[in-house]
mmCIF file of C-alpha atoms and ligand atoms in Angstrom:
data_model
loop_
_atom_site.group_PDB
_atom_site.id
_atom_site.type_symbol
_atom_site.label_atom_id
_atom_site.label_comp_id
_atom_site.label_asym_id
_atom_site.label_seq_id
_atom_site.Cartn_x
_atom_site.Cartn_y
_atom_site.Cartn_z
ATOM 1 C CA MET A 1 -37.325 132.960 0.287
ATOM 2 C CA SER A 2 -38.569 136.319 1.514
ATOM 3 C CA PHE A 3 -36.288 138.757 3.259
ATOM 4 C CA PHE A 4 -38.420 138.531 6.401
ATOM 5 C CA LYS A 5 -38.005 134.772 6.487
ATOM 6 C CA ARG A 6 -34.231 135.022 6.053
ATOM 7 C CA LEU A 7 -34.028 137.613 8.829
ATOM 8 C CA LYS A 8 -36.185 135.456 11.070
ATOM 9 C CA ASP A 9 -33.967 132.410 10.474
ATOM 10 C CA LYS A 10 -30.815 134.400 11.099
ATOM 11 C CA LEU A 11 -32.028 135.953 14.339
ATOM 12 C CA THR A 12 -33.515 132.691 15.587
ATOM 13 C CA ALA A 13 -30.282 130.865 14.861
ATOM 14 C CA SER A 14 -28.247 133.330 16.899
ATOM 15 C CA SER A 15 -31.007 133.143 19.585
ATOM 16 C CA ASP A 16 -29.767 136.282 21.253
ATOM 17 C CA SER A 17 -31.700 138.338 23.751
ATOM 18 C CA ILE A 18 -30.510 141.536 22.097
ATOM 19 C CA SER A 19 -33.103 141.265 19.353
ATOM 20 C CA GLU A 20 -35.690 141.180 22.130
ATOM 21 C CA LYS A 21 -34.203 144.354 23.601
ATOM 22 C CA PHE A 22 -34.693 146.084 20.272
ATOM 23 C CA LYS A 23 -38.223 144.734 20.102
ATOM 24 C CA ASP A 24 -39.052 146.049 23.586
ATOM 25 C CA GLY A 25 -37.260 149.344 23.087
ATOM 26 C CA LEU A 26 -38.992 150.093 19.806
ATOM 27 C CA VAL A 27 -42.527 149.390 20.975
ATOM 28 C CA LYS A 28 -43.611 153.035 20.575
ATOM 29 C CA THR A 29 -42.208 153.319 17.079
ATOM 30 C CA ARG A 30 -43.718 149.988 16.155
ATOM 31 C CA ASP A 31 -47.140 151.145 17.325
ATOM 32 C CA ASN A 32 -46.855 154.305 15.285
ATOM 33 C CA PHE A 33 -44.809 153.573 12.190
ATOM 34 C CA SER A 34 -45.191 149.857 11.584
ATOM 35 C CA ASN A 35 -48.891 149.752 12.325
ATOM 36 C CA LYS A 36 -49.452 152.534 9.812
ATOM 37 C CA ILE A 37 -47.563 150.519 7.228
ATOM 38 C CA ASN A 38 -49.646 147.425 8.035
ATOM 39 C CA ASP A 39 -52.761 149.475 7.632
ATOM 40 C CA LEU A 40 -51.544 150.916 4.328
ATOM 41 C CA VAL A 41 -50.697 147.484 2.978
ATOM 42 C CA SER A 42 -54.116 146.138 3.899
ATOM 43 C CA ARG A 43 -56.000 149.073 2.353
ATOM 44 C CA TYR A 44 -54.437 148.892 -1.099
ATOM 45 C CA ARG A 45 -55.024 146.143 -3.591
ATOM 46 C CA THR A 46 -52.274 147.168 -5.988
ATOM 47 C CA VAL A 47 -49.029 149.043 -5.619
ATOM 48 C CA ASP A 48 -49.664 152.333 -7.375
ATOM 49 C CA GLU A 49 -48.625 156.003 -7.203
ATOM 50 C CA ASP A 50 -51.092 156.741 -4.368
ATOM 51 C CA PHE A 51 -49.663 153.865 -2.367
ATOM 52 C CA PHE A 52 -46.169 155.313 -2.625
ATOM 53 C CA GLU A 53 -47.392 158.787 -1.734
ATOM 54 C CA GLU A 54 -49.001 157.536 1.442
ATOM 55 C CA LEU A 55 -45.906 155.550 2.244
ATOM 56 C CA GLU A 56 -43.772 158.681 1.874
ATOM 57 C CA GLU A 57 -46.037 160.484 4.305
ATOM 58 C CA ILE A 58 -45.748 157.696 6.902
ATOM 59 C CA LEU A 59 -41.959 157.627 6.614
ATOM 60 C CA ILE A 60 -41.690 161.390 7.002
ATOM 61 C CA GLN A 61 -43.987 161.252 10.042
ATOM 62 C CA ALA A 62 -41.604 158.716 11.575
ATOM 63 C CA ASP A 63 -38.709 161.198 11.222
ATOM 64 C CA VAL A 64 -36.870 159.141 8.619
ATOM 65 C CA GLY A 65 -35.925 162.480 7.039
ATOM 66 C CA PHE A 66 -36.956 163.987 3.730
ATOM 67 C CA GLU A 67 -33.885 163.104 1.657
ATOM 68 C CA THR A 68 -33.771 159.576 2.996
ATOM 69 C CA VAL A 69 -37.450 159.047 2.275
ATOM 70 C CA MET A 70 -37.048 160.224 -1.312
ATOM 71 C CA GLU A 71 -34.089 157.923 -1.832
ATOM 72 C CA LEU A 72 -35.857 154.988 -0.212
ATOM 73 C CA VAL A 73 -39.065 155.365 -2.191
ATOM 74 C CA GLU A 74 -37.147 155.726 -5.463
ATOM 75 C CA GLU A 75 -35.340 152.469 -4.766
ATOM 76 C CA LEU A 76 -38.561 150.771 -3.754
ATOM 77 C CA LYS A 77 -40.255 151.750 -6.986
ATOM 78 C CA MET A 78 -37.385 150.295 -8.978
ATOM 79 C CA GLU A 79 -37.379 147.111 -6.962
ATOM 80 C CA VAL A 80 -41.140 146.664 -7.258
ATOM 81 C CA LYS A 81 -40.837 147.022 -11.015
ATOM 82 C CA LYS A 82 -37.844 144.711 -11.273
ATOM 83 C CA ARG A 83 -39.472 141.952 -9.234
ATOM 84 C CA ASN A 84 -42.852 142.658 -10.762
ATOM 85 C CA LEU A 85 -44.512 142.890 -7.344
ATOM 86 C CA LYS A 86 -48.227 143.554 -7.438
ATOM 87 C CA ASP A 87 -49.330 142.690 -3.942
ATOM 88 C CA PRO A 88 -48.787 145.501 -1.375
ATOM 89 C CA GLY A 89 -48.128 142.777 1.222
ATOM 90 C CA ASP A 90 -44.911 141.834 -0.544
ATOM 91 C CA VAL A 91 -43.702 145.405 -0.431
ATOM 92 C CA GLN A 92 -43.400 145.449 3.358
ATOM 93 C CA SER A 93 -40.518 143.023 3.328
ATOM 94 C CA VAL A 94 -38.808 144.963 0.527
ATOM 95 C CA ILE A 95 -39.135 148.181 2.571
ATOM 96 C CA SER A 96 -37.201 146.555 5.419
ATOM 97 C CA GLU A 97 -34.585 145.211 3.067
ATOM 98 C CA LYS A 98 -34.062 148.676 1.574
ATOM 99 C CA LEU A 99 -33.937 150.305 5.020
ATOM 100 C CA ILE A 100 -31.001 148.088 5.936
ATOM 101 C CA GLU A 101 -29.308 148.599 2.568
ATOM 102 C CA ILE A 102 -29.587 152.365 2.785
ATOM 103 C CA TYR A 103 -28.262 152.326 6.325
ATOM 104 C CA GLU A 104 -25.263 150.183 5.528
ATOM 105 C CA SER A 105 -24.675 151.547 2.000
ATOM 106 C CA GLY A 106 -21.749 149.254 1.377
ATOM 107 C CA GLU A 107 -19.787 150.123 4.511
ATOM 108 C CA GLU A 108 -18.902 147.458 7.015
ATOM 109 C CA ASN A 109 -18.130 147.680 10.715
ATOM 110 C CA LEU A 110 -20.141 150.831 11.138
ATOM 111 C CA ASN A 111 -20.723 150.141 14.795
ATOM 112 C CA THR A 112 -17.267 149.133 15.987
ATOM 113 C CA LEU A 113 -15.207 151.338 18.291
ATOM 114 C CA ASN A 114 -11.598 152.306 17.752
ATOM 115 C CA ILE A 115 -10.297 150.367 20.774
ATOM 116 C CA GLN A 116 -6.520 150.251 21.300
ATOM 117 C CA GLU A 117 -5.091 146.824 22.010
ATOM 118 C CA ASP A 118 -2.794 146.812 25.057
ATOM 119 C CA ALA A 119 -2.932 150.588 25.340
ATOM 120 C CA LEU A 120 -5.175 153.254 26.784
ATOM 121 C CA THR A 121 -8.305 154.114 24.799
ATOM 122 C CA VAL A 122 -9.845 157.521 25.479
ATOM 123 C CA ILE A 123 -13.484 158.166 24.595
ATOM 124 C CA LEU A 124 -14.888 161.683 24.813
ATOM 125 C CA PHE A 125 -18.646 162.266 25.140
ATOM 126 C CA VAL A 126 -20.220 165.470 23.858
ATOM 127 C CA GLY A 127 -23.768 166.740 23.421
ATOM 128 C CA VAL A 128 -26.193 169.364 24.694
ATOM 129 C CA ASN A 129 -27.649 169.237 28.196
ATOM 130 C CA GLY A 130 -30.002 166.463 29.142
ATOM 131 C CA VAL A 131 -29.400 164.202 26.141
ATOM 132 C CA GLY A 132 -27.967 161.348 28.212
ATOM 133 C CA LYS A 133 -24.166 161.723 28.183
ATOM 134 C CA THR A 134 -23.610 160.834 31.816
ATOM 135 C CA THR A 135 -26.080 157.950 31.731
ATOM 136 C CA THR A 136 -24.468 156.575 28.566
ATOM 137 C CA ILE A 137 -21.035 156.727 30.220
ATOM 138 C CA GLY A 138 -22.401 154.754 33.171
ATOM 139 C CA LYS A 139 -23.926 152.124 30.895
ATOM 140 C CA LEU A 140 -20.818 151.853 28.752
ATOM 141 C CA ALA A 141 -18.570 151.602 31.815
ATOM 142 C CA HIS A 142 -20.715 148.663 32.920
ATOM 143 C CA LYS A 143 -20.421 147.049 29.505
ATOM 144 C CA PHE A 144 -16.626 147.381 29.349
ATOM 145 C CA LYS A 145 -16.213 146.260 32.935
ATOM 146 C CA SER A 146 -18.240 143.136 32.338
ATOM 147 C CA GLU A 147 -15.908 142.403 29.419
ATOM 148 C CA GLY A 148 -13.054 142.403 31.933
ATOM 149 C CA LYS A 149 -11.657 145.825 31.087
ATOM 150 C CA ASN A 150 -10.153 148.268 33.544
ATOM 151 C CA VAL A 151 -12.278 151.420 33.286
ATOM 152 C CA LEU A 152 -11.868 154.960 34.640
ATOM 153 C CA LEU A 153 -14.239 157.950 34.414
ATOM 154 C CA ALA A 154 -13.349 161.652 34.134
ATOM 155 C CA ALA A 155 -15.795 164.197 35.567
ATOM 156 C CA GLY A 156 -15.416 166.886 32.922
ATOM 157 C CA ASP A 157 -18.748 168.585 33.589
ATOM 158 C CA THR A 158 -17.595 171.046 36.232
ATOM 159 C CA PHE A 159 -20.268 173.580 35.295
ATOM 160 C CA ARG A 160 -23.629 172.120 36.231
ATOM 161 C CA ALA A 161 -24.347 171.751 39.937
ATOM 162 C CA GLY A 162 -24.588 168.092 40.847
ATOM 163 C CA ALA A 163 -22.998 166.819 37.640
ATOM 164 C CA ILE A 164 -19.878 165.450 39.366
ATOM 165 C CA GLU A 165 -21.969 163.671 42.010
ATOM 166 C CA GLN A 166 -24.172 162.151 39.313
ATOM 167 C CA LEU A 167 -21.131 160.607 37.631
ATOM 168 C CA GLU A 168 -19.878 159.396 41.018
ATOM 169 C CA VAL A 169 -23.186 157.626 41.628
ATOM 170 C CA TRP A 170 -22.706 155.787 38.338
ATOM 171 C CA GLY A 171 -19.104 155.024 39.309
ATOM 172 C CA GLU A 172 -20.260 153.404 42.548
ATOM 173 C CA ARG A 173 -23.082 151.526 40.875
ATOM 174 C CA VAL A 174 -20.763 150.059 38.268
ATOM 175 C CA GLY A 175 -17.700 149.773 40.498
ATOM 176 C CA VAL A 176 -15.252 152.075 38.700
ATOM 177 C CA ASP A 177 -13.303 155.119 39.930
ATOM 178 C CA VAL A 178 -13.988 158.715 38.988
ATOM 179 C CA ILE A 179 -11.319 161.402 38.600
ATOM 180 C CA LYS A 180 -12.698 164.781 39.632
ATOM 181 C CA GLN A 181 -11.897 168.283 40.817
ATOM 182 C CA ALA A 182 -14.056 170.865 42.538
ATOM 183 C CA GLU A 183 -17.143 172.259 40.808
ATOM 184 C CA GLY A 184 -16.200 175.285 38.688
ATOM 185 C CA SER A 185 -12.629 174.129 37.980
ATOM 186 C CA ASP A 186 -11.153 173.910 34.488
ATOM 187 C CA PRO A 187 -12.409 170.726 32.771
ATOM 188 C CA ALA A 188 -9.217 170.547 30.694
ATOM 189 C CA ALA A 189 -7.283 170.246 33.965
ATOM 190 C CA VAL A 190 -9.587 167.400 35.032
ATOM 191 C CA MET A 191 -8.816 165.633 31.754
ATOM 192 C CA TYR A 192 -5.090 166.133 32.279
ATOM 193 C CA ASP A 193 -5.350 164.526 35.727
ATOM 194 C CA ALA A 194 -7.512 161.732 34.395
ATOM 195 C CA VAL A 195 -5.056 160.841 31.644
ATOM 196 C CA GLN A 196 -2.150 160.744 34.129
ATOM 197 C CA ALA A 197 -4.185 158.588 36.515
ATOM 198 C CA ALA A 198 -5.258 156.283 33.695
ATOM 199 C CA ARG A 199 -1.646 155.793 32.692
ATOM 200 C CA SER A 200 -0.292 155.066 36.136
ATOM 201 C CA ARG A 201 -3.184 152.708 36.945
ATOM 202 C CA LYS A 202 -2.837 150.876 33.623
ATOM 203 C CA VAL A 203 -6.412 151.621 32.673
ATOM 204 C CA ASP A 204 -7.798 150.203 29.414
ATOM 205 C CA ILE A 205 -10.651 152.632 28.809
ATOM 206 C CA LEU A 206 -11.039 156.223 29.978
ATOM 207 C CA LEU A 207 -14.551 157.643 29.513
ATOM 208 C CA CYS A 208 -14.715 161.448 29.655
ATOM 209 C CA ASP A 209 -17.896 163.288 30.610
ATOM 210 C CA THR A 210 -18.359 166.909 29.506
ATOM 211 C CA ALA A 211 -20.792 169.731 30.163
ATOM 212 C CA GLY A 212 -23.899 170.092 28.014
ATOM 213 C CA ARG A 213 -24.376 173.740 28.751
ATOM 214 C CA LEU A 214 -22.090 176.669 29.597
ATOM 215 C CA GLN A 215 -22.771 180.430 29.634
ATOM 216 C CA ASN A 216 -23.282 180.159 25.870
ATOM 217 C CA LYS A 217 -22.765 177.851 22.939
ATOM 218 C CA VAL A 218 -19.526 179.454 21.732
ATOM 219 C CA ASN A 219 -17.967 178.854 25.147
ATOM 220 C CA LEU A 220 -19.076 175.245 25.094
ATOM 221 C CA MET A 221 -17.499 174.578 21.713
ATOM 222 C CA LYS A 222 -14.274 176.340 22.774
ATOM 223 C CA GLU A 223 -14.134 174.321 25.946
ATOM 224 C CA LEU A 224 -14.591 171.071 24.043
ATOM 225 C CA GLU A 225 -11.778 172.017 21.674
ATOM 226 C CA LYS A 226 -9.496 172.764 24.616
ATOM 227 C CA ILE A 227 -10.355 169.466 26.319
ATOM 228 C CA LYS A 228 -9.592 167.647 23.092
ATOM 229 C CA ARG A 229 -6.274 169.459 22.646
ATOM 230 C CA VAL A 230 -5.125 168.539 26.144
ATOM 231 C CA ILE A 231 -5.982 164.871 25.637
ATOM 232 C CA GLU A 232 -4.291 164.865 22.226
ATOM 233 C CA ARG A 233 -1.140 166.459 23.613
ATOM 234 C CA GLU A 234 -0.860 163.828 26.338
ATOM 235 C CA ILE A 235 -1.671 160.871 24.107
ATOM 236 C CA PRO A 236 -1.043 161.188 20.379
ATOM 237 C CA GLY A 237 -4.019 159.840 18.468
ATOM 238 C CA ALA A 238 -6.423 160.360 21.370
ATOM 239 C CA PRO A 239 -9.286 160.807 21.911
ATOM 240 C CA HIS A 240 -9.853 157.610 19.957
ATOM 241 C CA GLU A 241 -13.560 158.241 19.712
ATOM 242 C CA VAL A 242 -15.624 161.398 20.090
ATOM 243 C CA LEU A 243 -19.175 160.206 20.635
ATOM 244 C CA LEU A 244 -21.971 162.696 20.173
ATOM 245 C CA VAL A 245 -25.009 161.837 22.263
ATOM 246 C CA LEU A 246 -28.353 162.790 20.705
ATOM 247 C CA ASP A 247 -31.793 162.439 22.247
ATOM 248 C CA ALA A 248 -34.076 160.561 19.842
ATOM 249 C CA THR A 249 -37.157 162.247 21.290
ATOM 250 C CA THR A 250 -36.031 165.654 19.997
ATOM 251 C CA GLY A 251 -36.651 164.577 16.414
ATOM 252 C CA GLN A 252 -35.263 166.681 13.597
ATOM 253 C CA ASN A 253 -33.614 169.010 16.120
ATOM 254 C CA ALA A 254 -31.118 166.238 16.753
ATOM 255 C CA LEU A 255 -29.888 166.759 13.183
ATOM 256 C CA VAL A 256 -29.264 170.442 13.852
ATOM 257 C CA GLN A 257 -27.233 169.542 16.952
ATOM 258 C CA ALA A 258 -25.251 167.001 14.986
ATOM 259 C CA LYS A 259 -24.297 169.667 12.436
ATOM 260 C CA THR A 260 -23.114 172.094 15.128
ATOM 261 C CA PHE A 261 -20.993 169.543 16.966
ATOM 262 C CA LYS A 262 -19.594 168.088 13.774
ATOM 263 C CA GLU A 263 -18.197 171.498 12.892
ATOM 264 C CA ALA A 264 -16.578 172.028 16.301
ATOM 265 C CA THR A 265 -15.202 168.557 17.086
ATOM 266 C CA ASP A 266 -14.454 165.566 14.904
ATOM 267 C CA VAL A 267 -17.429 163.494 15.915
ATOM 268 C CA SER A 268 -16.616 159.854 15.152
ATOM 269 C CA GLY A 269 -19.926 158.320 16.083
ATOM 270 C CA ILE A 270 -23.336 158.873 17.541
ATOM 271 C CA VAL A 271 -25.099 157.490 20.556
ATOM 272 C CA LEU A 272 -28.816 157.850 20.048
ATOM 273 C CA SER A 273 -30.370 157.832 23.493
ATOM 274 C CA LYS A 274 -34.010 157.414 24.514
ATOM 275 C CA LEU A 275 -35.026 155.540 21.390
ATOM 276 C CA ASP A 276 -37.473 153.764 23.694
ATOM 277 C CA GLY A 277 -39.135 157.098 24.435
ATOM 278 C CA THR A 278 -40.105 158.065 20.906
ATOM 279 C CA ALA A 279 -42.680 156.908 18.377
ATOM 280 C CA LYS A 280 -40.459 158.354 15.661
ATOM 281 C CA GLY A 281 -37.571 155.927 15.690
ATOM 282 C CA GLY A 282 -36.945 156.570 11.987
ATOM 283 C CA ILE A 283 -34.542 159.288 13.119
ATOM 284 C CA VAL A 284 -31.751 156.665 13.180
ATOM 285 C CA LEU A 285 -31.892 156.527 9.386
ATOM 286 C CA ALA A 286 -31.975 160.294 8.942
ATOM 287 C CA ILE A 287 -28.881 160.703 11.105
ATOM 288 C CA ARG A 288 -26.933 158.027 9.333
ATOM 289 C CA ASN A 289 -27.956 159.061 5.838
ATOM 290 C CA GLU A 290 -28.009 162.845 6.096
ATOM 291 C CA MET A 291 -25.084 163.390 8.492
ATOM 292 C CA ASN A 292 -23.009 160.488 7.291
ATOM 293 C CA ILE A 293 -22.044 159.663 10.871
ATOM 294 C CA PRO A 294 -22.719 156.114 12.045
ATOM 295 C CA VAL A 295 -24.964 155.450 15.015
ATOM 296 C CA LYS A 296 -22.737 153.255 17.185
ATOM 297 C CA PHE A 297 -25.036 152.750 20.155
ATOM 298 C CA VAL A 298 -28.675 153.254 20.962
ATOM 299 C CA GLY A 299 -30.220 153.802 24.372
ATOM 300 C CA LEU A 300 -33.290 151.603 24.781
ATOM 301 C CA GLY A 301 -34.068 152.455 28.413
ATOM 302 C CA GLU A 302 -32.620 153.901 31.612
ATOM 303 C CA LYS A 303 -31.118 150.749 33.099
ATOM 304 C CA MET A 304 -27.487 149.735 33.070
ATOM 305 C CA ASP A 305 -27.856 147.139 30.315
ATOM 306 C CA ASP A 306 -30.167 149.211 28.136
ATOM 307 C CA LEU A 307 -27.363 150.520 25.934
ATOM 308 C CA GLN A 308 -26.990 148.396 22.822
ATOM 309 C CA VAL A 309 -24.598 148.342 19.901
ATOM 310 C CA PHE A 310 -26.659 149.565 16.978
ATOM 311 C CA ASP A 311 -27.437 146.838 14.496
ATOM 312 C CA PRO A 312 -29.653 147.703 11.509
ATOM 313 C CA GLU A 313 -31.000 144.143 11.214
ATOM 314 C CA LYS A 314 -32.089 144.051 14.838
ATOM 315 C CA TYR A 315 -33.514 147.513 14.455
ATOM 316 C CA VAL A 316 -35.645 146.371 11.533
ATOM 317 C CA TYR A 317 -36.688 143.352 13.565
ATOM 318 C CA GLY A 318 -37.786 145.762 16.300
ATOM 319 C CA LEU A 319 -39.826 147.701 13.744
ATOM 320 C CA PHE A 320 -41.530 144.793 12.011
ATOM 321 C CA SER A 321 -41.277 141.994 14.581
ATOM 322 C CA ASP A 322 -44.907 140.915 14.177
ATOM 323 C CA ALA A 323 -44.614 140.365 10.433
ATOM 324 C CA ILE A 324 -41.137 138.847 10.727
ATOM 325 C CA GLU A 325 -42.224 136.320 13.349
ATOM 326 C CA LYS A 326 -45.090 135.271 11.094
ATOM 327 C CA ALA A 327 -42.933 134.992 7.975
ATOM 328 C CA GLU A 328 -43.008 131.655 6.183
ATOM 329 C CA ASP A 329 -41.232 130.367 3.108
HETATM 330 N N1 LIG B 401 -35.812 156.254 28.607
HETATM 331 C C1 LIG B 401 -34.523 156.568 28.522
HETATM 332 N N2 LIG B 401 -34.003 157.537 29.302
HETATM 333 C C2 LIG B 401 -32.702 157.837 29.185
HETATM 334 C C3 LIG B 401 -31.856 157.169 28.263
HETATM 335 N N3 LIG B 401 -30.620 157.701 28.369
HETATM 336 C C4 LIG B 401 -30.685 158.657 29.301
HETATM 337 N N4 LIG B 401 -31.941 158.775 29.814
HETATM 338 C C5 LIG B 401 -32.427 159.720 30.846
HETATM 339 O O1 LIG B 401 -32.230 161.056 30.410
HETATM 340 C C6 LIG B 401 -31.998 161.913 31.512
HETATM 341 C C7 LIG B 401 -30.782 162.797 31.266
HETATM 342 O O2 LIG B 401 -29.626 161.988 31.237
HETATM 343 P P1 LIG B 401 -28.160 162.509 31.614
HETATM 344 O O3 LIG B 401 -27.262 161.366 31.432
HETATM 345 O O4 LIG B 401 -28.154 163.193 32.917
HETATM 346 O O5 LIG B 401 -27.907 163.588 30.460
HETATM 347 P P2 LIG B 401 -26.624 164.516 30.227
HETATM 348 O O6 LIG B 401 -26.421 164.625 28.762
HETATM 349 O O7 LIG B 401 -25.483 164.030 31.015
HETATM 350 O O8 LIG B 401 -27.149 165.920 30.789
HETATM 351 P P3 LIG B 401 -26.277 167.174 31.342
HETATM 352 O O9 LIG B 401 -25.336 166.627 32.352
HETATM 353 O O10 LIG B 401 -27.294 168.091 31.933
HETATM 354 O O11 LIG B 401 -25.596 167.785 30.184
HETATM 355 C C8 LIG B 401 -31.867 161.004 32.722
HETATM 356 O O12 LIG B 401 -33.083 161.034 33.435
HETATM 357 C C9 LIG B 401 -31.636 159.624 32.122
HETATM 358 O O13 LIG B 401 -32.115 158.583 32.941
HETATM 359 C C10 LIG B 401 -32.451 156.134 27.434
HETATM 360 O O14 LIG B 401 -31.807 155.490 26.577
HETATM 361 N N5 LIG B 401 -33.781 155.876 27.609
HETATM 362 MG MG1 LIG B 402 -24.236 164.947 32.395
#
């Protein structure tokens, strides 16, 4: 049975609407990347060197990342040889299979969060300005709240005008409280307050917003370190997650940001926002493979329920949904 057919059966059996969210959110990438692959497959009669060269080009255009593309194509060549595949049409399914394999590379539970049972979990959000930190916090607050958790937000962006109000709007929308101080105050002090409040109110999850821009980058990194130290001092082992938010529409620049933040704070996972806004959704693979940091969530739109746990199988379904839906034994 082909990989596409197995994936189809699996996703149909679980009949979840989340696969559909990935399908809708990846429409731009599907139009760009997957249609080019369809076209490639229909133009070639045999799988030869030229075929692989064109495939490499398509993958690089989709921001899959140079190293990842080389690795993927190497594996594909071996697989094609091993299975003695001649028809380019059969290769499409193998590409998807390899995409998932490379993403998971033997590790399990890549997308789970380090949530404390019966204790406070602190999650810190970092990332440059405009990537979607505050929006992601709002969406995640909604998600946790609908799971019955007691959630609190900390307004740690005291630098940008309007940032505190923006978080408060999300707080009202979702129905959770926000701990804040005046604009311009020390964000580490806000975090201190927020941790105390979270403790006395028996909060389950504290989500901490931070600034994306200060006077300069060095200041920003120093401030993040200080925020982290204060949280750590108050709660040993916290923050339990440091989530770096990256904007998928910035392409390879997202990788540069990931390197900078990884050096300054121990980033434990990535939220890739605005995946719906790019035709180059291959960036998920580049981040995972070249930074070795798992993508825990993806943003597939601006609405409250548009944040999804990243799942490589659903992602591949989003990329190749047309072929997968048509797959037969
Ligand atoms: N289409 C789409 N838009 C998104 C997504 N996530 C965030 N946005 C939009 O991106 C813009 C910036 O989001 P913010 O949450 O304000 O970004 P931020 O990182 O907090 O920015 P600063 O506070 O300036 O550092 C907003 O207009 C959001 O609606 C997403 O997954 N998809
Ligand atoms: Mg913000």
